[in-house]
PDB file of C-alpha atoms and ligand atoms in Angstrom:
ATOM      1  CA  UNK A  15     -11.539  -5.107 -17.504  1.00 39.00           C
ATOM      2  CA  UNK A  16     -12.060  -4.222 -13.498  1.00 40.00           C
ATOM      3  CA  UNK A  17     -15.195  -6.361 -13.362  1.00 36.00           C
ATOM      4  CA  UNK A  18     -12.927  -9.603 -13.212  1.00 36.00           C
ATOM      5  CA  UNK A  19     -10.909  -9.665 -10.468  1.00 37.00           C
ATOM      6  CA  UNK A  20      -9.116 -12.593 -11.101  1.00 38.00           C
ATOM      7  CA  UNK A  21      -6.261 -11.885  -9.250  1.00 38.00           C
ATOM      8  CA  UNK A  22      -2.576 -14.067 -10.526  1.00 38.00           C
ATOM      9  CA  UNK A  23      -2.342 -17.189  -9.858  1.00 39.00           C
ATOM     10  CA  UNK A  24      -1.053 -19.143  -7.049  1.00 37.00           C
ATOM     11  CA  UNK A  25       2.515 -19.843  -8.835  1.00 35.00           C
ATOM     12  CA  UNK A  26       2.592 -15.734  -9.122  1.00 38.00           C
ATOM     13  CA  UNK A  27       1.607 -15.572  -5.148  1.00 38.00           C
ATOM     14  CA  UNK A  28       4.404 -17.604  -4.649  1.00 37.00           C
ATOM     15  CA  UNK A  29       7.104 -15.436  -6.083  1.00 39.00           C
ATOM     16  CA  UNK A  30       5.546 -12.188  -4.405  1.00 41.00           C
ATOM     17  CA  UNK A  31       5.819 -14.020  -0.988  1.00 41.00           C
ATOM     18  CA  UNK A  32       9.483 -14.319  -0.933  1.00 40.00           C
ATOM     19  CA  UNK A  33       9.653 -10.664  -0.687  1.00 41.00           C
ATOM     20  CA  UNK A  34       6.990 -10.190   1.217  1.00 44.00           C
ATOM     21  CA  UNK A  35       7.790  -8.214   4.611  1.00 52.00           C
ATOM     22  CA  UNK A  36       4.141  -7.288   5.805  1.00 68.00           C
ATOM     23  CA  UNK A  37       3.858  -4.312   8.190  1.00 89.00           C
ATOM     24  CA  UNK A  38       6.409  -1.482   9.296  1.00 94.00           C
ATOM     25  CA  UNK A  39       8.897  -2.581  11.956  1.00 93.00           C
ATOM     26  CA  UNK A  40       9.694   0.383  14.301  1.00 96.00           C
ATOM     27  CA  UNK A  41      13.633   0.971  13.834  1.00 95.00           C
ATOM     28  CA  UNK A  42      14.223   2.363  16.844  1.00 96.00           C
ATOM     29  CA  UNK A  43      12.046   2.220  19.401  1.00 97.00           C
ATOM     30  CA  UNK A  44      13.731   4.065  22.349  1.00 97.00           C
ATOM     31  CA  UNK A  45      14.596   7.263  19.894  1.00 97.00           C
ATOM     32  CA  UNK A  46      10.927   7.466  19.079  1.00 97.00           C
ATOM     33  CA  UNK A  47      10.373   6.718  22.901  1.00 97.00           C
ATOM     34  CA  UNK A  48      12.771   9.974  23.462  1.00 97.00           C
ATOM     35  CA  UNK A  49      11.339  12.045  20.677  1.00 98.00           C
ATOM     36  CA  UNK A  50       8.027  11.604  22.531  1.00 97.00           C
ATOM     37  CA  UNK A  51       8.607  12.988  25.905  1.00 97.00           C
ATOM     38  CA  UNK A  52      11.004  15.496  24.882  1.00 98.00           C
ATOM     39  CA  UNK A  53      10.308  18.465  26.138  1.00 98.00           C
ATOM     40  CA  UNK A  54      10.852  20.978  23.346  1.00 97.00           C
ATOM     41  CA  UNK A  55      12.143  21.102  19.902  1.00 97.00           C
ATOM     42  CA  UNK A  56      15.532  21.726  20.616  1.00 98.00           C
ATOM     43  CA  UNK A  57      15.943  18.708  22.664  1.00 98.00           C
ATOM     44  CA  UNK A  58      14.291  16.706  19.591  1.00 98.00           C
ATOM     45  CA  UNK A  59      16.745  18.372  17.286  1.00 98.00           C
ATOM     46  CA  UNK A  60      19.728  16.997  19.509  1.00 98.00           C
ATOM     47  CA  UNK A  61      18.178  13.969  19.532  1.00 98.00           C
ATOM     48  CA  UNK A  62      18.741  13.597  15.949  1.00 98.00           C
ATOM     49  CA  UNK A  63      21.881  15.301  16.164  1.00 96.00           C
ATOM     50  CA  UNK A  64      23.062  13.724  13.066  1.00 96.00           C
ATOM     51  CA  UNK A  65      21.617  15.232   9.115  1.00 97.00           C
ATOM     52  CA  UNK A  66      21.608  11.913   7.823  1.00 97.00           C
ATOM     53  CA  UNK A  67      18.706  11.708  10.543  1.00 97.00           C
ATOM     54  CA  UNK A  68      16.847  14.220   8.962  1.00 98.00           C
ATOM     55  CA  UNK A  69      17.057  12.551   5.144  1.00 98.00           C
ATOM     56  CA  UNK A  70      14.907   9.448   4.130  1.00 98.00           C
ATOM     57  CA  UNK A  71      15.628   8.105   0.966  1.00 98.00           C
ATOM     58  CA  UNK A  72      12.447   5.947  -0.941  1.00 97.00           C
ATOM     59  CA  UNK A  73      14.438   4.306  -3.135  1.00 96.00           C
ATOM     60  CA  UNK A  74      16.403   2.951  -0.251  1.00 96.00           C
ATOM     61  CA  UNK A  75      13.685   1.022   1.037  1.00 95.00           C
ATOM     62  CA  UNK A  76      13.987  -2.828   0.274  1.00 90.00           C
ATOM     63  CA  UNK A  77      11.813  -4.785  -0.647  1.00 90.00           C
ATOM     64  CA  UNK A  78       8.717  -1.904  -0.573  1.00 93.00           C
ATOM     65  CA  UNK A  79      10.675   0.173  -3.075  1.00 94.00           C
ATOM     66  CA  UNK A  80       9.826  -2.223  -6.543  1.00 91.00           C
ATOM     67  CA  UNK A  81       7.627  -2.312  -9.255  1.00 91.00           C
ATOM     68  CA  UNK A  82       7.536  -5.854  -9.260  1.00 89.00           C
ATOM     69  CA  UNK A  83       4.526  -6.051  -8.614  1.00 92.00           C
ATOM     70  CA  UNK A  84       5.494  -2.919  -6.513  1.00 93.00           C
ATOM     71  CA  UNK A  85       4.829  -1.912  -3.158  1.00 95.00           C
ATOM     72  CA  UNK A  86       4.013   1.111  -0.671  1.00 97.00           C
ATOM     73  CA  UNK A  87       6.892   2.552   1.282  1.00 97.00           C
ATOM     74  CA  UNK A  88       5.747   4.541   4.193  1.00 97.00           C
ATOM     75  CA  UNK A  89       7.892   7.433   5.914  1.00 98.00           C
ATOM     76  CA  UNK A  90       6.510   7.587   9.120  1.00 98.00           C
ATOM     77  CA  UNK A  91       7.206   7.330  13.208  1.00 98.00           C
ATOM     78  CA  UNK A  92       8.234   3.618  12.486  1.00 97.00           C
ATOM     79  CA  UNK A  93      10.491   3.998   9.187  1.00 97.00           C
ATOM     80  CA  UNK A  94      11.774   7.568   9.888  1.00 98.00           C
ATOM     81  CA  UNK A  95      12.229   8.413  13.895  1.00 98.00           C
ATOM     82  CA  UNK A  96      12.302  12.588  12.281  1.00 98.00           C
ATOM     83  CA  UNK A  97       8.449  11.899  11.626  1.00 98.00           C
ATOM     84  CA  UNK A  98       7.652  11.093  15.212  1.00 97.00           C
ATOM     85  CA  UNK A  99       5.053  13.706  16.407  1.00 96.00           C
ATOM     86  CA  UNK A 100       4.594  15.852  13.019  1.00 97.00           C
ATOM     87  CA  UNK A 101       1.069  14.190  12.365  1.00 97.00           C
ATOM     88  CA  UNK A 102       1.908  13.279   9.175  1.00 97.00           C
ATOM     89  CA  UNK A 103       2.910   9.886   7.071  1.00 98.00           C
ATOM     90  CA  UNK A 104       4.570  10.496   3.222  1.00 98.00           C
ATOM     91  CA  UNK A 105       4.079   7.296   1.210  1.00 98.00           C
ATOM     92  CA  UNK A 106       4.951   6.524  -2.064  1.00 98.00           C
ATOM     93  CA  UNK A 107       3.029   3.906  -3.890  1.00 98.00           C
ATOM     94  CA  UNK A 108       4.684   2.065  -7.117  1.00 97.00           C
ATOM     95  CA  UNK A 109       2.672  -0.176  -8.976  1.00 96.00           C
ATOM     96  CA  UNK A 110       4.175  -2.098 -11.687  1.00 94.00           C
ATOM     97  CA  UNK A 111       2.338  -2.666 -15.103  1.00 94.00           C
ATOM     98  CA  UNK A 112      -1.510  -4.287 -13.851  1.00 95.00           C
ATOM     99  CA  UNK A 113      -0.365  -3.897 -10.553  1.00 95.00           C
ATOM    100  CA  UNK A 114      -2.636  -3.157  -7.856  1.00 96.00           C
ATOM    101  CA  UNK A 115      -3.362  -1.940  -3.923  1.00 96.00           C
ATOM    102  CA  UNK A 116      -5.871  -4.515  -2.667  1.00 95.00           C
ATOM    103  CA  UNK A 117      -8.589  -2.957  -0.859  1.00 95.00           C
ATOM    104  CA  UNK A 118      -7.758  -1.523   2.569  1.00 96.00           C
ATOM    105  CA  UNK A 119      -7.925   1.155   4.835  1.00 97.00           C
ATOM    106  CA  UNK A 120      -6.122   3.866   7.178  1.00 97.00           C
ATOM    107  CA  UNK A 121      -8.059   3.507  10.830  1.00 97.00           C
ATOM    108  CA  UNK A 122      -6.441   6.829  11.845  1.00 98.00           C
ATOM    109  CA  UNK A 123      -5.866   9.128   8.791  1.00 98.00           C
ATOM    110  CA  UNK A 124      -7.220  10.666   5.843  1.00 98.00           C
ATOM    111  CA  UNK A 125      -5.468  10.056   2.802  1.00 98.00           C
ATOM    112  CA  UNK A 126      -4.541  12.640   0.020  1.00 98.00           C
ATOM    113  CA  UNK A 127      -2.889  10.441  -3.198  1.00 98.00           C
ATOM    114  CA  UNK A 128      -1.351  12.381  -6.553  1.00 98.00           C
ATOM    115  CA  UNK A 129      -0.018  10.937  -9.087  1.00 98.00           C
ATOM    116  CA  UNK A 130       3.487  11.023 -10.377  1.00 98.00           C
ATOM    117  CA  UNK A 131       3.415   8.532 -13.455  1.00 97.00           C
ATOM    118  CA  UNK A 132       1.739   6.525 -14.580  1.00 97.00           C
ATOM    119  CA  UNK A 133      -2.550   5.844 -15.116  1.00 98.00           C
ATOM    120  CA  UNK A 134      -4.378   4.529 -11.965  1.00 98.00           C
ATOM    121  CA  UNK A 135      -7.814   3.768 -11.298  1.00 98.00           C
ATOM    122  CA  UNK A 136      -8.671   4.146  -7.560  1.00 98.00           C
ATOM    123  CA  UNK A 137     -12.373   3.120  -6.169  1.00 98.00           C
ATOM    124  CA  UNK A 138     -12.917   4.067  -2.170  1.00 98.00           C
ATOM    125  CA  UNK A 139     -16.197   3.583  -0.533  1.00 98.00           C
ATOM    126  CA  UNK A 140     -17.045   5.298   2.964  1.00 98.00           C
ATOM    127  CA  UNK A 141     -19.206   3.353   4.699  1.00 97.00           C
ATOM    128  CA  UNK A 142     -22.733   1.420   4.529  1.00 97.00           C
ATOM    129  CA  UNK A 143     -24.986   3.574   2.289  1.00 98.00           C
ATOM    130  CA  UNK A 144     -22.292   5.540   0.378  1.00 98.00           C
ATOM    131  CA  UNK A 145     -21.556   4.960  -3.273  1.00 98.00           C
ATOM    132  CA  UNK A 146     -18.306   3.862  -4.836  1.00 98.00           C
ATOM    133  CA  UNK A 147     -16.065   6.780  -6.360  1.00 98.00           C
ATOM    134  CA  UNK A 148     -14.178   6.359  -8.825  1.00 98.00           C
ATOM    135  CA  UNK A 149     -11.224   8.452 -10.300  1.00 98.00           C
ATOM    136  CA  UNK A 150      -8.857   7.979 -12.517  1.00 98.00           C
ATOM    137  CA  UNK A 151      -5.184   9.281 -12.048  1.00 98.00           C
ATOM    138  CA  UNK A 152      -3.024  10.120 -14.691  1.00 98.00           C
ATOM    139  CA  UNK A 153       0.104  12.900 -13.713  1.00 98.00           C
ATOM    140  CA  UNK A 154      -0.663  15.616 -11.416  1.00 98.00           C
ATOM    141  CA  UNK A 155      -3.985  14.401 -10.592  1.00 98.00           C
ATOM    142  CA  UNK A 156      -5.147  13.569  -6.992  1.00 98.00           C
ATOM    143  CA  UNK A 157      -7.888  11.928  -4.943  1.00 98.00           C
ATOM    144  CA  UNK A 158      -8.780  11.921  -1.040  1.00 98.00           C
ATOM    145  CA  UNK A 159      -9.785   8.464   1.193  1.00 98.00           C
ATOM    146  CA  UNK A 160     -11.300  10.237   4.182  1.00 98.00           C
ATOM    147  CA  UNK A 161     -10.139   8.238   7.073  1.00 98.00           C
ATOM    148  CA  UNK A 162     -11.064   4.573   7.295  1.00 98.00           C
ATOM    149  CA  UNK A 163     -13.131   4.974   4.192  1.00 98.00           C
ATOM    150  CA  UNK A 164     -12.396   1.342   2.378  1.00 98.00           C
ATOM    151  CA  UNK A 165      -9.663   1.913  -1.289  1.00 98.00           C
ATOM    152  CA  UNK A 166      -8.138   0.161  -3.663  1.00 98.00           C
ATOM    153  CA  UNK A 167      -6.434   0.790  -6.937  1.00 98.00           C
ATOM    154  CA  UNK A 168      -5.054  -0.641  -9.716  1.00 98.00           C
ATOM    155  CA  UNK A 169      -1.927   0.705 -12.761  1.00 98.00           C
ATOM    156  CA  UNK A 170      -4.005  -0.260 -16.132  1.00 97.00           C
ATOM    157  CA  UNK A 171      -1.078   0.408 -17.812  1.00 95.00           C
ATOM    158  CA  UNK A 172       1.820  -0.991 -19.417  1.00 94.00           C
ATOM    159  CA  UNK A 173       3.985   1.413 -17.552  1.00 94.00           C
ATOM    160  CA  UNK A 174       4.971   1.554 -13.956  1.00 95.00           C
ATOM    161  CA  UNK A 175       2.502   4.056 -12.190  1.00 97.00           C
ATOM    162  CA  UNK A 176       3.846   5.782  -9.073  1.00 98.00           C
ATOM    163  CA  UNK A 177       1.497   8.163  -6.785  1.00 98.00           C
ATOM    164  CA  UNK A 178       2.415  10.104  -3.536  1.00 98.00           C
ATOM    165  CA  UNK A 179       0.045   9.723  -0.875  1.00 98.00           C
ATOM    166  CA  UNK A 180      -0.230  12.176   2.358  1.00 98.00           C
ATOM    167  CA  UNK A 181      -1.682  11.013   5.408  1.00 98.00           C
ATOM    168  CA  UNK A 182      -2.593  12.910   8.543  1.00 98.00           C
ATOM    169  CA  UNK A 183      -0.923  10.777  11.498  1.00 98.00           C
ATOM    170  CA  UNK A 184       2.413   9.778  11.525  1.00 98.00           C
ATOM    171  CA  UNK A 185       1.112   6.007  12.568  1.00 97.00           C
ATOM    172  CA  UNK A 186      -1.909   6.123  10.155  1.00 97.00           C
ATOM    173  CA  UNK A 187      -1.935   2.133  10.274  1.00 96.00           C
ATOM    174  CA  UNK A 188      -3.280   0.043   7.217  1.00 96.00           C
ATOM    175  CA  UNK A 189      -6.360  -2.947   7.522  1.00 94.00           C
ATOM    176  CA  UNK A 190      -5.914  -5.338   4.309  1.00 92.00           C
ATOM    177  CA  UNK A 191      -9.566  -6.496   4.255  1.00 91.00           C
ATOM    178  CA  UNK A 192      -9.143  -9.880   2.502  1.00 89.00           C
ATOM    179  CA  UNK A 193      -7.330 -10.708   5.125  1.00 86.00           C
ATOM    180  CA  UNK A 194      -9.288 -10.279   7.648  1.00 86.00           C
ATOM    181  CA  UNK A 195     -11.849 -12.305   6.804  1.00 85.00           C
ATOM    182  CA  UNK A 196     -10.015 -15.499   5.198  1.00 84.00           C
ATOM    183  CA  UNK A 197      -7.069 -15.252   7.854  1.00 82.00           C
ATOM    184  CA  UNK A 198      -8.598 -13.224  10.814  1.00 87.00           C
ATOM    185  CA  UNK A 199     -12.054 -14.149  12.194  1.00 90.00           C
ATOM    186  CA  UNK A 200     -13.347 -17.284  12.656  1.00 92.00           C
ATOM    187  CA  UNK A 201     -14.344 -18.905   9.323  1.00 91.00           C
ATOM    188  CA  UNK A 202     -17.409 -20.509  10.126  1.00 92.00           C
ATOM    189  CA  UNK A 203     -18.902 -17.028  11.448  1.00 93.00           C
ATOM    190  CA  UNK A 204     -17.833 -14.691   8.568  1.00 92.00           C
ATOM    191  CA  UNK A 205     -19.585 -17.868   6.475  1.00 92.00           C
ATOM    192  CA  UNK A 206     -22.978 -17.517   8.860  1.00 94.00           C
ATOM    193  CA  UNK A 207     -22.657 -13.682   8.769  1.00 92.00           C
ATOM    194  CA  UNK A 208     -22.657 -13.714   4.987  1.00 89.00           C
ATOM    195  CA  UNK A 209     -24.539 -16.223   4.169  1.00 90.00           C
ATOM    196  CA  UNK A 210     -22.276 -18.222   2.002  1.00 88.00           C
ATOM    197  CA  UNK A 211     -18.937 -19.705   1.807  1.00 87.00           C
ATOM    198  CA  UNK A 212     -16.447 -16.907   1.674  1.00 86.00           C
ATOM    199  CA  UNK A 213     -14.209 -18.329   4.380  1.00 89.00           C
ATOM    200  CA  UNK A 214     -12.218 -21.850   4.331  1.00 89.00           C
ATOM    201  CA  UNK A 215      -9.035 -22.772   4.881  1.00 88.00           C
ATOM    202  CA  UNK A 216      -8.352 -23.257   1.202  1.00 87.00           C
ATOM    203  CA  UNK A 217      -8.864 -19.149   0.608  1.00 85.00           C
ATOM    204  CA  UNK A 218      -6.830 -18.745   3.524  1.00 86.00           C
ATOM    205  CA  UNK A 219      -3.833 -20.400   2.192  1.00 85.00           C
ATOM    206  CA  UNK A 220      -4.742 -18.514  -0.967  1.00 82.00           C
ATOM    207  CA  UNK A 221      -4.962 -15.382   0.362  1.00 85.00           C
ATOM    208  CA  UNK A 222      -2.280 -12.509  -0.896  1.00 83.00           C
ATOM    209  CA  UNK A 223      -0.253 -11.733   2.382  1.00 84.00           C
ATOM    210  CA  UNK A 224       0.157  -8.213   3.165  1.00 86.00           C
ATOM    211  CA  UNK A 225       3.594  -8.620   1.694  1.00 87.00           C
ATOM    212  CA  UNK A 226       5.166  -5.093   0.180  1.00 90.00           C
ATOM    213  CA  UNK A 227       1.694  -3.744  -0.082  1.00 91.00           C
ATOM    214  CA  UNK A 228       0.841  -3.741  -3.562  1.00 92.00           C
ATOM    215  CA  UNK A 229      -0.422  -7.274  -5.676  1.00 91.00           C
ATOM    216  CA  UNK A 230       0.031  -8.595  -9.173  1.00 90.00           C
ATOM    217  CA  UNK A 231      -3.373  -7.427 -11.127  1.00 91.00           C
ATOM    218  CA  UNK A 232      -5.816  -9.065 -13.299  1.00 91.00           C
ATOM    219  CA  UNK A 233      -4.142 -11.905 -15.544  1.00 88.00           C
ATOM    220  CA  UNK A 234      -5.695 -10.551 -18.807  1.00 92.00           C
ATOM    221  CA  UNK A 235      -3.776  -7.342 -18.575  1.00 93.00           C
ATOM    222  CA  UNK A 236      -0.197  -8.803 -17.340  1.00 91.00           C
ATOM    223  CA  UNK A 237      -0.855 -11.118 -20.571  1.00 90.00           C
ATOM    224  CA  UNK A 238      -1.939  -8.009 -22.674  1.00 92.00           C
ATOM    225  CA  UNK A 239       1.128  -6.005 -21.496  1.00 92.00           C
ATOM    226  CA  UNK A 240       3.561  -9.165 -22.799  1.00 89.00           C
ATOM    227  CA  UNK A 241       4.693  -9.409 -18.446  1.00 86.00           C
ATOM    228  CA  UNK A 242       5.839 -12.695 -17.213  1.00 80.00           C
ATOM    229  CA  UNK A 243       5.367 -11.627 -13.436  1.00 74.00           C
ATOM    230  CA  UNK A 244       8.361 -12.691 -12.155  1.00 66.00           C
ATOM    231  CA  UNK A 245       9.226 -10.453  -9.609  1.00 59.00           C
ATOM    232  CA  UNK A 246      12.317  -8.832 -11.383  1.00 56.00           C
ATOM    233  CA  UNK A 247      11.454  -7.483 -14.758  1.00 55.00           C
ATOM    234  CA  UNK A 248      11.176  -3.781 -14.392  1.00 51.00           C
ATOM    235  CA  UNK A 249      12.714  -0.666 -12.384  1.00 45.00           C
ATOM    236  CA  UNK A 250      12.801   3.025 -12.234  1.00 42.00           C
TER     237      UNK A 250
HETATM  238  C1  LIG B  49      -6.233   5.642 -18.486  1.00 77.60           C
HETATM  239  O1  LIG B  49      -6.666   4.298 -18.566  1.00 77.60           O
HETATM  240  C2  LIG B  49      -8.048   4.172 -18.801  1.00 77.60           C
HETATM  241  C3  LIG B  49      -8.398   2.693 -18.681  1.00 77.60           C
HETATM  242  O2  LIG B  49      -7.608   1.910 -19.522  1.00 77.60           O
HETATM  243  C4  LIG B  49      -8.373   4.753 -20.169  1.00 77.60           C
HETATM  244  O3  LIG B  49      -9.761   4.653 -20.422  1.00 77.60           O
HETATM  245  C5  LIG B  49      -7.951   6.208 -20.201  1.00 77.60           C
HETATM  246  O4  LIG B  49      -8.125   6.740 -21.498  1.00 77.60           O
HETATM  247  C6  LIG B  49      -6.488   6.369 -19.789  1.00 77.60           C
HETATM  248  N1  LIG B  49      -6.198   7.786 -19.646  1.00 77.60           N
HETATM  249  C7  LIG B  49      -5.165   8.372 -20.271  1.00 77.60           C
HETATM  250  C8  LIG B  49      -5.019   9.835 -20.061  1.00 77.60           C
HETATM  251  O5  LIG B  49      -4.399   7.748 -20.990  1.00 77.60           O
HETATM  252  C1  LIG B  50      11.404 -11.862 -15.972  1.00 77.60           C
HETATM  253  O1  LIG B  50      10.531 -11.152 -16.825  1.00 77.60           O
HETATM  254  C2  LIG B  50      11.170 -10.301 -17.748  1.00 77.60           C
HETATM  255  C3  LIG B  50      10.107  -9.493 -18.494  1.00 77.60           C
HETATM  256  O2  LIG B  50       9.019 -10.284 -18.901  1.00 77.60           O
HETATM  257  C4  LIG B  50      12.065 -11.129 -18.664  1.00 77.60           C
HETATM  258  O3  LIG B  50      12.737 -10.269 -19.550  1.00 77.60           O
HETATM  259  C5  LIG B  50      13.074 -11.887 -17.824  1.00 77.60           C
HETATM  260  O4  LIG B  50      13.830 -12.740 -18.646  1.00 77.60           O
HETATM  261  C6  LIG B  50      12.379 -12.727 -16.771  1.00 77.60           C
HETATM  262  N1  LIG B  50      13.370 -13.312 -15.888  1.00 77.60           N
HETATM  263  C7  LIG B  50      13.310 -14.578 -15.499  1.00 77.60           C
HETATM  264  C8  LIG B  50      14.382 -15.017 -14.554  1.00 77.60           C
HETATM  265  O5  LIG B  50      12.455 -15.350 -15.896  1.00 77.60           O
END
């Protein structure tokens, strides 16, 4: 089932991009600014004076918090100003029935992911030479992406799947790589570096944005799984 990769079609793409909200917008940039050069606890503490400053809800977060396809919600230095300086990131990941993370990685933290619900196939590869691991998560199992190894994963259920994933930097940053190479560098280059036609402008305009974070899946299995992807059909 994972060796075709036919991702939804173009109609699907089209519904996912009106919720699409690509990276995390810092919410308040002087607080964090503050939290930074504070010079002890305390004076962080009365900088977020307030409990409600100290309580992040996941469920709160539109559009990232769906399973339609899904999407990753990050609670880090940009989403959560408490975060700032605690060298960590808590994500949750939902994935919606055939839903999937498109391959990517963290350029500044290793990643620890356990599963809540749900049965998830990850794949991560570390570098040139290394050979693809492969897990599969069902409840209360977990894997680790070192730092900037390359991961993906995908629900191959019917059900929503939804996995907790620790990372150790509260900015751990995330590189889609299909975007990078049909969006990013120059497409006659990646062509000439690879040897073929990978890059054109039709792929570009093709290419899943970064959107919520998590993509439709492979056609056969939304069809198998009776989903019309339509962006609304299923919650927690
Ligand atoms: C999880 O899904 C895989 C792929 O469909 C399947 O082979 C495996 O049996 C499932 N695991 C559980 C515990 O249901
Ligand atoms: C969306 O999909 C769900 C599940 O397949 C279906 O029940 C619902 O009617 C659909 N909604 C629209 C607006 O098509």
């Amino acid at each position: 089932m994972h060796g075709q990769l036919a991702l939804a079609s173009s109609l699907l793409l089209a519904v996912f991009t009106q919720h699409a909200l690509a990276v995390d917008k810092t919410r308040d940039p002087s607080l964090d600014a503050n939290l930074a050069t504070a010079a002890t606890q305390l004076d962080r503490l009365a900088l977020l004076g307030n409990d409600n400053a100290w309580l992040f809800d996941f469920t709160a977060q539109e559009p990232n918090y769906n399973f339609a396809p899904g999407g990753v919600v990050n609670m880090n230095a940009a989403t959560f100003p408490a975060a700032k300086g605690n060298g960590m990131t808590m994500a949750m990941l939902n994935l919606g029935p055939c839903s999937m993370l498109p391959p990517h990685y963290h350029p500044r933290a290793s990643n620890y992911v356990v599963a809540i619900h749900g049965n998830t196939t990850t794949y991560m590869y570390e570098e040139n030479g290394a050979r693809l691991v492969t897990e599969t998560l069902t409840p209360g199992m977990a894997t680790i992406f070192p730092q900037a190894s390359m991961h993906m994963m995908v629900n191959n259920g019917c059900e929503n799947a939804q996995l907790v994933s620790a990372l150790n930097s509260d900015d751990a940053g995330t590189q889609n790589i299909g975007n990078v190479f049909s969006n990013g560098f120059p497409a006659e280059l990646v062509n000439a570096a690879f040897g073929q036609n990978l890059a054109s402008s039709d792929v570009a305009s093709k290419m899943t944005p970064v959107g919520t974070g998590s993509n439709w899946g492979l056609s056969e299995c939304l069809k198998q799984c009776g989903i019309q992807p339509n962006g609304t059909y299923i919650r927690f």
